[in-house]
XYZ file of C-alpha atoms in Angstrom:
692
model
C -29.983 9.768 -0.525
C -31.236 6.927 -2.729
C -28.710 7.165 -5.615
C -25.408 5.406 -6.090
C -22.097 6.837 -5.161
C -19.287 6.163 -7.629
C -15.719 7.394 -7.721
C -13.206 7.208 -10.614
C -9.555 7.641 -9.563
C -7.206 8.320 -12.383
C -3.465 8.129 -11.616
C -0.725 8.485 -14.197
C 2.908 8.603 -12.874
C 4.700 6.653 -15.720
C 5.064 8.226 -19.164
C 6.465 6.722 -22.396
C 7.639 10.152 -23.583
C 11.109 11.071 -21.923
C 9.918 14.814 -21.963
C 7.403 14.011 -19.167
C 9.082 13.339 -15.878
C 7.816 10.317 -13.910
C 5.851 11.140 -10.748
C 6.143 9.295 -7.501
C 2.835 10.231 -5.914
C 0.081 9.094 -8.232
C 0.303 5.435 -7.464
C 0.219 6.040 -3.736
C -2.530 8.650 -4.272
C -4.721 5.997 -6.064
C -4.094 3.355 -3.393
C -4.758 5.628 -0.363
C -7.748 7.349 -1.748
C -9.405 4.172 -3.020
C -8.896 2.619 0.393
C -10.624 5.347 2.346
C -13.438 5.817 -0.191
C -14.183 2.109 -0.249
C -14.346 1.817 3.581
C -17.978 1.314 4.352
C -17.419 2.741 7.741
C -16.473 6.110 6.185
C -18.156 6.335 2.835
C -20.153 4.245 0.387
C -18.492 4.881 -2.914
C -18.153 2.284 -5.553
C -14.416 2.883 -6.463
C -12.745 2.352 -9.898
C -9.000 2.906 -10.299
C -7.314 3.634 -13.665
C -3.533 3.594 -13.364
C -0.966 4.473 -16.069
C -3.402 3.969 -18.983
C -3.514 5.592 -22.413
C -5.539 8.582 -23.292
C -8.330 6.635 -25.078
C -8.794 4.295 -22.152
C -9.035 7.190 -19.695
C -11.427 9.169 -21.840
C -13.573 6.048 -22.177
C -13.773 5.463 -18.466
C -14.680 9.178 -17.871
C -17.409 9.149 -20.471
C -18.896 5.941 -19.148
C -18.954 7.292 -15.512
C -20.944 10.396 -16.479
C -23.064 8.730 -19.135
C -24.229 5.920 -17.034
C -25.613 8.001 -14.145
C -28.871 8.915 -12.629
C -30.032 12.193 -11.222
C -29.574 11.090 -7.546
C -26.061 9.660 -8.170
C -23.018 11.243 -6.497
C -20.008 11.142 -8.899
C -16.456 11.864 -7.847
C -13.347 12.062 -10.158
C -9.805 12.346 -8.987
C -6.994 13.207 -11.424
C -3.411 12.745 -10.317
C -1.022 13.400 -13.243
C 0.788 16.076 -15.331
C -1.360 18.905 -16.553
C -0.249 20.431 -19.799
C -1.350 23.620 -21.592
C -1.211 23.870 -25.437
C -0.124 27.026 -27.274
C -3.718 27.883 -27.873
C -4.351 27.927 -24.188
C -6.240 24.599 -23.847
C -5.619 22.405 -20.750
C -4.856 18.699 -21.086
C -4.355 15.831 -18.727
C -1.305 13.739 -19.571
C -1.724 9.971 -20.095
C 0.907 7.313 -20.360
C 1.175 7.773 -24.192
C 0.943 11.484 -24.226
C 3.312 13.448 -26.542
C 3.682 17.017 -25.643
C 3.876 18.019 -29.233
C 0.662 16.084 -30.091
C -1.556 16.906 -27.158
C -4.871 16.856 -29.184
C -4.468 13.170 -30.164
C -2.462 11.806 -27.177
C -3.801 13.598 -24.059
C -7.211 13.951 -22.324
C -8.651 17.477 -23.017
C -10.109 19.191 -20.061
C -12.818 20.476 -22.394
C -13.758 16.831 -22.972
C -14.129 16.205 -19.241
C -16.224 19.421 -18.991
C -18.587 18.281 -21.795
C -19.077 14.901 -20.072
C -19.954 16.590 -16.839
C -22.499 18.791 -18.656
C -24.067 15.763 -20.349
C -24.536 13.748 -17.196
C -27.853 13.602 -15.412
C -26.172 13.573 -12.031
C -26.871 16.703 -9.908
C -23.815 16.019 -7.611
C -20.495 15.883 -9.414
C -17.077 16.498 -7.673
C -13.840 16.804 -9.646
C -10.529 16.839 -7.655
C -7.462 17.864 -9.615
C -4.087 17.072 -8.141
C -2.016 17.830 -11.166
C 1.521 18.926 -11.935
C 1.092 21.819 -14.308
C 4.173 22.194 -16.488
C 5.413 18.616 -16.307
C 8.885 18.962 -14.778
C 10.264 18.562 -11.330
C 13.634 18.466 -9.563
C 14.497 16.176 -6.727
C 11.850 16.250 -4.032
C 9.755 19.143 -5.647
C 7.287 18.924 -8.388
C 6.578 22.216 -10.209
C 2.824 22.678 -10.422
C 3.052 25.274 -13.207
C 5.395 27.295 -15.395
C 3.319 30.390 -16.296
C -0.390 31.021 -16.186
C -2.483 28.007 -16.378
C -5.720 29.181 -14.837
C -7.098 25.688 -14.149
C -10.509 26.752 -13.065
C -11.037 28.607 -16.317
C -11.122 25.214 -18.146
C -14.186 24.328 -16.110
C -16.532 27.330 -16.247
C -19.670 27.393 -14.206
C -23.206 27.656 -15.717
C -24.934 25.487 -18.270
C -25.477 22.686 -15.807
C -29.264 23.059 -15.861
C -29.604 23.290 -12.093
C -27.258 20.339 -11.561
C -24.486 20.735 -8.929
C -20.808 20.439 -9.711
C -17.715 21.270 -7.821
C -14.076 21.622 -8.950
C -11.300 21.743 -6.462
C -7.587 22.027 -7.498
C -4.564 21.266 -5.457
C -2.783 24.628 -6.214
C -2.846 27.746 -8.231
C -0.949 28.104 -11.555
C 2.089 30.025 -10.228
C 2.733 27.824 -7.188
C 4.766 24.746 -6.276
C 3.694 21.565 -4.628
C 5.863 19.217 -2.720
C 5.718 15.423 -3.127
C 8.122 14.795 -0.115
C 11.906 14.160 0.061
C 13.565 11.775 -2.318
C 12.419 8.228 -1.315
C 14.644 5.113 -1.730
C 13.591 1.511 -2.675
C 10.927 2.664 -5.096
C 8.711 3.695 -2.106
C 6.144 6.345 -2.666
C 3.686 8.317 -0.551
C 0.662 10.521 -1.473
C 1.158 14.119 -2.454
C 0.421 16.941 -0.009
C -3.043 17.560 -1.333
C -4.162 13.953 -1.570
C -2.560 13.121 1.661
C -4.589 15.826 3.434
C -7.714 14.644 1.618
C -7.294 11.031 2.783
C -6.335 12.169 6.368
C -9.413 14.361 6.600
C -11.752 11.615 5.534
C -10.106 8.800 7.522
C -9.744 10.594 10.826
C -12.903 12.686 10.561
C -10.990 15.937 11.192
C -12.647 17.519 8.129
C -15.973 17.358 10.073
C -15.501 20.971 11.425
C -18.967 21.257 13.075
C -18.800 17.676 14.514
C -22.207 16.752 13.331
C -21.167 13.234 12.290
C -20.980 14.180 8.552
C -18.215 15.623 6.223
C -19.739 18.139 3.923
C -18.011 19.282 0.665
C -17.635 22.756 1.985
C -16.025 21.440 5.240
C -13.664 19.179 3.246
C -12.417 22.187 1.261
C -11.841 24.354 4.381
C -9.880 21.404 5.883
C -7.900 20.883 2.679
C -6.998 24.632 2.500
C -5.849 24.845 5.982
C -4.005 21.504 6.089
C -2.155 22.023 2.701
C -1.205 25.615 3.612
C 0.193 24.324 7.042
C 2.332 21.662 5.348
C 3.436 23.791 2.410
C 2.828 27.516 2.640
C 3.643 27.891 -1.185
C 0.599 25.866 -2.195
C -2.878 27.132 -2.141
C -5.871 24.922 -3.122
C -8.702 26.626 -5.009
C -12.324 25.801 -5.679
C -15.371 26.553 -7.844
C -18.525 25.137 -6.340
C -22.043 25.402 -7.845
C -24.486 23.361 -5.720
C -27.819 23.822 -4.021
C -27.549 22.856 -0.389
C -24.794 20.761 1.144
C -23.219 17.581 -0.344
C -22.164 15.127 2.296
C -19.295 12.913 1.182
C -18.456 10.858 4.195
C -19.401 9.948 7.789
C -17.344 10.986 10.776
C -16.735 9.685 14.256
C -16.409 13.276 15.515
C -20.146 13.566 16.458
C -20.364 16.154 19.208
C -22.098 14.715 22.369
C -24.596 17.262 23.790
C -24.507 17.226 27.617
C -27.685 16.228 29.446
C -28.663 18.749 32.240
C -28.423 17.402 35.756
C -31.698 17.022 37.702
C -33.042 20.218 39.184
C -32.592 18.849 42.802
C -28.926 17.895 42.176
C -28.291 21.275 40.623
C -29.891 22.979 43.707
C -27.839 20.734 46.053
C -24.619 21.790 44.243
C -25.481 25.488 44.904
C -26.790 25.059 48.435
C -25.390 27.305 51.082
C -24.699 24.347 53.388
C -21.233 22.926 52.509
C -22.081 19.482 53.584
C -25.102 19.564 51.173
C -22.594 20.411 48.340
C -20.297 17.669 49.357
C -23.091 15.298 49.044
C -23.836 16.717 45.568
C -20.144 16.095 44.609
C -20.608 12.413 45.557
C -23.643 12.045 43.368
C -22.075 13.954 40.437
C -19.053 11.634 40.627
C -21.391 8.601 40.293
C -23.089 10.182 37.292
C -19.608 10.880 35.725
C -18.896 7.185 35.566
C -22.230 6.488 33.806
C -22.315 4.723 30.470
C -24.634 7.365 29.385
C -22.194 9.845 27.826
C -24.667 13.006 27.777
C -25.366 12.347 31.514
C -21.604 11.924 32.229
C -20.758 15.120 30.320
C -23.453 17.156 32.161
C -22.025 15.928 35.563
C -18.445 16.875 34.371
C -19.533 20.427 33.601
C -21.146 21.027 36.958
C -18.057 19.463 38.784
C -15.793 21.817 36.745
C -17.905 24.822 37.827
C -17.655 23.766 41.526
C -13.818 23.113 41.274
C -13.341 26.677 39.881
C -15.719 28.709 41.976
C -16.463 27.016 45.339
C -14.465 27.296 48.560
C -11.141 25.414 48.797
C -12.495 22.387 50.638
C -15.357 21.836 48.281
C -13.303 22.830 45.159
C -10.672 20.159 46.061
C -13.309 17.524 46.327
C -14.955 18.473 43.113
C -11.496 18.439 41.371
C -10.699 15.052 42.766
C -14.072 13.748 41.501
C -13.573 15.431 38.050
C -10.235 13.664 37.651
C -12.133 10.359 37.637
C -13.195 11.130 34.098
C -9.963 12.620 32.644
C -8.392 11.177 29.607
C -5.808 8.579 30.394
C -3.622 7.093 27.590
C -1.126 4.444 28.354
C 1.758 4.430 27.700
C 2.442 8.148 27.839
C 5.237 7.687 25.309
C 6.236 5.120 22.667
C 9.947 4.567 21.951
C 10.527 2.354 18.871
C 14.215 2.528 19.221
C 16.147 1.653 16.213
C 13.815 0.540 13.363
C 15.243 -1.050 10.288
C 14.211 0.813 7.140
C 11.374 -0.942 5.279
C 9.918 -2.579 8.388
C 6.572 -1.520 9.604
C 6.493 -1.732 13.501
C 3.291 -1.113 15.402
C 2.368 -0.152 18.943
C -0.697 -0.023 21.034
C -2.291 2.938 22.938
C -4.688 1.874 25.592
C -7.376 4.093 27.183
C -8.341 3.715 30.850
C -11.208 5.115 32.902
C -14.976 5.321 32.728
C -16.844 5.600 29.361
C -16.528 9.334 29.244
C -12.632 9.095 29.451
C -12.561 6.612 26.588
C -14.860 8.487 24.205
C -11.813 9.967 22.290
C -10.499 10.627 18.928
C -6.848 10.397 17.854
C -4.870 12.854 15.726
C -1.296 12.421 14.530
C 1.114 15.130 14.118
C 2.713 13.886 11.027
C 1.486 11.914 7.925
C 3.886 9.144 8.518
C 2.162 8.258 11.788
C -0.806 6.022 11.025
C -3.454 5.802 13.716
C -6.172 2.971 13.663
C -8.896 2.976 16.214
C -9.492 -0.289 18.119
C -11.803 -1.399 20.784
C -9.761 -0.172 23.811
C -7.652 2.470 22.248
C -5.706 2.802 18.988
C -2.901 1.123 17.121
C -0.187 3.204 15.750
C 2.277 2.283 12.901
C 5.073 4.010 11.005
C 5.346 4.685 7.328
C 8.823 6.079 7.304
C 11.886 5.333 4.966
C 14.074 8.371 5.504
C 17.193 7.561 7.694
C 17.660 9.314 10.894
C 15.842 10.221 14.121
C 12.106 10.786 14.134
C 9.793 12.439 16.630
C 6.044 12.890 16.584
C 3.037 12.834 18.848
C -0.482 11.351 18.999
C -3.077 13.699 20.508
C -5.919 11.943 22.328
C -8.825 14.327 22.666
C -12.083 13.553 24.598
C -14.999 15.472 26.120
C -13.008 15.969 29.465
C -9.690 17.077 28.042
C -6.752 15.611 26.116
C -3.549 13.684 26.475
C -0.394 13.580 24.348
C 1.551 10.453 23.613
C 5.008 11.075 22.228
C 6.443 8.849 19.575
C 10.204 8.708 18.940
C 12.857 6.474 17.430
C 15.451 6.200 14.619
C 15.455 4.692 11.108
C 18.539 2.750 10.386
C 19.844 0.583 7.562
C 19.738 -3.059 7.946
C 23.047 -4.029 9.544
C 25.587 -5.887 7.383
C 28.047 -8.256 8.955
C 31.481 -6.653 9.178
C 34.615 -8.868 8.478
C 36.825 -9.346 11.634
C 40.198 -7.667 10.762
C 43.265 -9.821 11.203
C 45.421 -8.761 14.171
C 48.518 -6.821 13.231
C 51.853 -8.577 14.000
C 53.557 -6.992 17.000
C 56.911 -7.440 18.717
C 57.422 -10.805 20.477
C 56.313 -10.810 24.076
C 58.893 -10.839 26.808
C 59.184 -13.877 28.893
C 57.238 -13.718 32.093
C 57.144 -15.849 35.156
C 53.949 -17.791 35.405
C 52.271 -18.318 38.852
C 49.914 -21.301 38.873
C 46.703 -20.599 40.817
C 43.867 -22.930 41.575
C 41.167 -22.974 38.902
C 38.401 -20.459 39.383
C 34.948 -21.375 38.030
C 33.886 -19.036 35.136
C 30.863 -16.854 35.855
C 27.665 -17.918 34.259
C 26.962 -15.506 31.324
C 23.426 -14.304 31.007
C 21.924 -14.876 27.620
C 21.661 -11.660 25.516
C 18.301 -10.795 24.576
C 17.399 -11.920 21.089
C 16.995 -9.292 18.351
C 13.408 -8.745 17.410
C 12.281 -10.621 14.397
C 10.361 -9.178 11.622
C 6.872 -10.651 11.530
C 6.430 -13.152 8.714
C 3.261 -13.043 6.766
C 1.225 -16.354 7.185
C 0.700 -16.609 3.350
C 4.538 -16.767 3.004
C 4.698 -19.856 5.186
C 1.678 -21.441 3.373
C 3.215 -20.893 -0.020
C 6.522 -22.566 1.085
C 4.433 -25.351 2.588
C 2.653 -26.024 -0.692
C 5.914 -26.064 -2.613
C 7.448 -28.652 -0.088
C 4.270 -30.747 -0.544
C 4.645 -30.790 -4.320
C 8.270 -31.781 -4.041
C 7.515 -34.557 -1.694
C 4.723 -35.834 -3.691
C 6.877 -35.934 -6.782
C 9.495 -37.848 -4.942
C 6.943 -40.462 -3.842
C 5.481 -40.804 -7.279
C 8.766 -40.943 -9.131
C 10.197 -43.874 -7.049
C 6.970 -45.949 -6.442
C 6.181 -46.179 -10.151
C 9.506 -47.939 -10.801
C 10.718 -51.106 -9.242
C 14.462 -50.437 -9.714
C 16.774 -47.820 -10.927
C 16.896 -49.044 -14.493
C 13.095 -48.831 -14.711
C 13.341 -45.367 -13.095
C 15.293 -43.985 -16.024
C 13.413 -46.064 -18.638
C 10.025 -45.016 -17.359
C 10.950 -41.298 -17.553
C 11.131 -40.884 -13.787
C 14.329 -38.802 -14.219
C 12.299 -35.927 -15.930
C 10.681 -34.898 -12.517
C 14.078 -34.567 -10.699
C 14.651 -30.943 -11.978
C 11.064 -30.097 -10.923
C 11.703 -31.513 -7.500
C 14.893 -29.394 -7.108
C 13.080 -26.302 -8.349
C 10.122 -26.671 -6.014
C 12.441 -27.283 -2.984
C 14.478 -24.191 -4.020
C 11.297 -22.046 -4.274
C 10.242 -23.307 -0.778
C 13.690 -22.420 0.715
C 13.381 -18.947 -0.789
C 9.964 -18.395 0.793
C 11.420 -19.347 4.241
C 14.727 -17.424 4.057
C 14.428 -13.962 5.564
C 16.429 -12.211 2.794
C 14.565 -13.805 -0.123
C 10.937 -14.395 1.024
C 9.627 -10.845 0.083
C 10.461 -10.948 -3.722
C 12.848 -13.662 -4.790
C 10.702 -16.646 -3.327
C 7.305 -15.327 -4.738
C 8.841 -14.432 -8.115
C 10.451 -17.884 -8.600
C 7.293 -19.806 -7.580
C 5.134 -17.650 -9.846
C 7.464 -18.270 -12.856
C 7.610 -21.967 -12.131
C 3.906 -22.376 -11.633
C 2.978 -20.762 -15.045
C 4.409 -23.889 -16.731
C 2.465 -26.149 -14.407
C -0.835 -24.880 -15.741
C -0.201 -26.775 -19.076
C -1.860 -30.184 -19.049
C 0.821 -32.755 -19.628
C 1.935 -36.164 -18.389
C 0.003 -38.730 -16.314
C -2.919 -37.685 -14.221
C -1.111 -38.522 -11.060
C 1.015 -35.404 -11.550
C -2.106 -33.038 -11.235
C -1.772 -32.976 -7.476
C 1.892 -31.690 -7.686
C 0.822 -29.151 -10.286
C -2.060 -27.966 -8.016
C 0.190 -27.556 -5.090
C 2.618 -25.491 -7.112
C -0.275 -23.209 -8.416
C -1.458 -22.847 -4.917
C 1.994 -21.957 -3.678
C 2.319 -19.255 -6.374
C -1.214 -17.804 -5.400
C -0.343 -17.631 -1.702
C 2.970 -16.062 -2.573
C 1.157 -13.389 -4.693
C -1.193 -12.782 -1.756
C 1.919 -12.197 0.562
C 3.386 -9.781 -1.985
C 0.104 -7.810 -2.158
C -0.059 -7.597 1.703
C 3.492 -6.304 1.718
C 3.038 -2.422 1.562
C 6.749 -1.719 1.252
C 6.602 -2.131 -2.510
C 4.170 -2.661 -5.339
C 4.390 -4.796 -8.494
C 4.253 -3.029 -11.769
C 5.269 -3.059 -15.452
C 7.848 -0.879 -17.198
C 10.275 -0.870 -20.085
C 12.805 -3.685 -20.421
C 15.335 -3.157 -17.627
C 18.668 -3.756 -19.453
C 20.346 -5.953 -22.112
C 19.813 -9.078 -19.946
C 16.003 -8.542 -20.235
C 16.335 -8.166 -24.090
C 18.564 -11.200 -24.341
C 15.941 -13.226 -22.309
C 13.203 -12.269 -24.721
C 15.360 -13.228 -27.721
C 16.237 -16.588 -26.257
C 12.541 -17.290 -25.558
C 11.805 -16.596 -29.269
C 14.571 -19.089 -30.169
C 13.076 -21.717 -27.850
C 9.570 -20.986 -29.279
C 10.912 -21.531 -32.811
C 12.514 -24.818 -31.776
C 9.302 -26.027 -30.174
C 7.322 -25.104 -33.191
C 9.832 -26.987 -35.488
C 9.383 -30.055 -33.331
C 5.592 -29.787 -33.323
C 5.738 -29.717 -37.100
C 7.815 -32.917 -37.279
C 5.452 -34.702 -34.951
C 2.494 -33.796 -36.971
C 4.136 -34.787 -40.241
C 5.290 -38.091 -38.662
C 1.754 -39.167 -37.668
C -1.669 -37.480 -37.458
C -2.083 -39.317 -34.125
C 0.719 -37.190 -32.764
C -1.326 -33.944 -33.235
C -2.126 -33.670 -29.551
C 1.514 -33.900 -28.601
C 2.284 -31.254 -31.234
C -0.430 -29.009 -29.700
C 1.276 -29.286 -26.311
C 4.558 -28.222 -27.861
C 2.823 -25.255 -29.376
C 1.168 -24.380 -25.999
C 4.488 -24.719 -24.037
C 6.155 -22.360 -26.646
C 3.387 -19.761 -26.347
C 3.413 -19.788 -22.484
C 7.234 -19.698 -22.312
C 7.363 -16.690 -24.638
C 4.631 -14.693 -22.895
C 6.041 -15.463 -19.443
C 9.496 -14.342 -20.454
C 8.244 -11.114 -21.880
C 6.275 -10.505 -18.640
C 9.350 -11.212 -16.534
C 11.346 -8.640 -18.550
C 8.791 -5.938 -17.903
C 8.045 -6.640 -14.252
C 9.034 -4.150 -11.505
C 10.831 -4.204 -9.025
C 13.765 -5.672 -10.877
C 14.516 -8.315 -8.199
C 11.061 -9.780 -8.505
C 11.258 -9.807 -12.355
C 14.614 -11.579 -12.373
C 13.357 -14.222 -9.882
C 10.241 -14.643 -12.078
C 12.528 -15.226 -15.103
C 14.455 -17.746 -13.097
C 11.270 -19.753 -12.350
C 10.217 -19.588 -15.991
C 13.677 -20.812 -17.190
C 13.567 -23.700 -14.741
C 10.011 -24.614 -15.523
C 10.760 -24.436 -19.322
C 13.743 -26.751 -18.804
C 11.562 -29.291 -17.117
C 8.910 -29.113 -19.826
C 11.419 -29.643 -22.608
C 12.882 -32.666 -20.816
C 9.448 -34.154 -20.367
C 8.497 -33.587 -24.015
C 11.798 -35.207 -25.090
C 10.813 -38.441 -23.325
C 7.718 -38.695 -25.548
C 9.661 -38.304 -28.864
C 9.222 -41.344 -31.173
C 12.527 -43.170 -32.151
C 12.228 -42.705 -35.829
C 14.511 -41.224 -38.457
C 11.738 -39.028 -39.576
C 11.666 -37.284 -36.274
C 15.237 -35.761 -35.966
C 14.572 -33.996 -32.645
C 16.449 -30.847 -33.970
C 13.713 -28.646 -32.731
C 13.900 -30.149 -29.260
C 17.725 -29.573 -29.246
C 17.230 -25.943 -30.205
C 14.554 -25.442 -27.480
C 16.659 -27.176 -24.840
C 19.784 -25.052 -25.623
C 17.638 -21.850 -25.553
C 16.102 -22.505 -22.222
C 19.452 -23.431 -20.678
C 20.879 -20.265 -21.986
C 17.876 -18.410 -20.595
C 18.727 -19.792 -17.279
C 22.309 -18.751 -17.531
C 21.363 -15.155 -18.576
C 18.956 -14.994 -15.570
C 21.718 -16.114 -13.302
C 24.069 -13.386 -14.707
C 21.379 -10.841 -14.238
C 20.773 -11.890 -10.634
C 24.593 -11.771 -9.929
C 24.819 -8.219 -11.359
C 21.772 -7.120 -9.387
C 23.294 -8.524 -6.145
C 26.620 -6.924 -6.934
C 24.958 -3.441 -7.298
C 22.914 -3.917 -4.064
């Protein structure tokens, strides 16, 4: 196929209107599906993800996808959101700004999507709808409808001028669909429908005929069976109008056809002379270990026949030879023991034996078991947050049979140190006679095994290293530019002391186990924002660059941590609102000071511009910190902004001219506001820690 393959994934889980409940699964749906569709070993889709956008943005992306297409292009659109039906019977897809009482102007009509599909020149269009019809759900269960929705009626067939199109829905209108049990720590996982879709494509299990390709019809059959198995109350439905098959992905489940054994070897295996048949067993065993898999499978089939039908002596020899090619997975069981919630432990399954014994595929019994094929076997990892014991299995299937690897363990909370209770006072001991014995050497205590450490992301260490480098460089510069302490303060060297302390604090947070995931990256990112403003002597550019590199590496570490995802939301509490108000006050003070400098002398216009630049960055950074999620990252980000703002205000004060025309009132207002911002951030952090 010469055309392009493009996919548009639309995921809306957050809604401004309180009447629309937030959905946990769309964000995970988008991430998981985008990852598998963008994998060039599986598919060749150019993936675009639209998350928590307004209706007009979603409609624009949908129209662009269908309008900018050629006849040979394959287009795939996936909706994961609330589906709402108006009083007149029209179906709408909810966006972030959707108001249920104003669907026509604030949601995406299904009829609009249908018109875009009809206008497209593409002859291969696939629409996947994993929507919550009705828009309400209780804990752990999302109601997919409240009445008759008749989703497929919104996308009637015909009128496509010979073009092919397919619509697959997650469930019928009167059914329920589960999103999993309540998950803590803002963790989310894909819905049942999208989870089955991702698993079928990633593992290749959707390739029912094992021809190496996953066709659309095979994918639907797999989705139907898999979803019904996980949730009997949910039934996917489809409406497909296509000429021929549409192949969406490649599969590793390509069936290997056995190569017939040579005629003389076949005759020897059936010869009346038992010694001739024994010689055939030896040759068949040699062929079984061949790197040519069709040859090995052909030999295995003949050995199986001899083991089942020949006399005992020959059958035992054939069975012994056949075992040479059996599937052998080591270890036979994986015991993770106690796993701290939020960690992602991994284990390795190794395959032994000749090539035919290693030509296997792996299937997990549960969605929380992730299997990744590697050179000599597979790597398994856990994606569990529910407390308690877990048990699953990995089925290893090959041409010569299968093996099962059991996986078990228990998810526990991170242990907290318990205070040692003071001993209760008891009655005074009775006097006893003491018998003095010669000293006995104490037995040597064996060292207890150290507790397993959580693997630290290398970008976390690099970020801390850059922050330390910036601090050391600032110390060297500050004390080499001044010959004594008096010059140090007169030359403004004192202004970099707060920045040195903040850089060292950020580095320490990146290395500490309890703060390196969110607190350290948040504080470094907030601090580095102010470092992007050009100010001071050129020698400080190296320290600024180190802080910016530290923030970039910290963000990379956050992105690689799959236990949480950064996002934006409404202001968290009154502390967030107070932080924004204080940033406005600081901005006003810096603007006043910029005006005084410009009025004092036109040559000071550059300094006034820096004041204005600092005020804008400080305000925008504070607003961003108030909206960031998770809350811990946002509070740490505000702490870095407050610290960086304090440093900038101190540096700018050093350059103020000593003149009665420049009162410095604006500078005083700005300094007081940023110090208050630091105090508010500290209170917010203290309150957050108290609730943890």
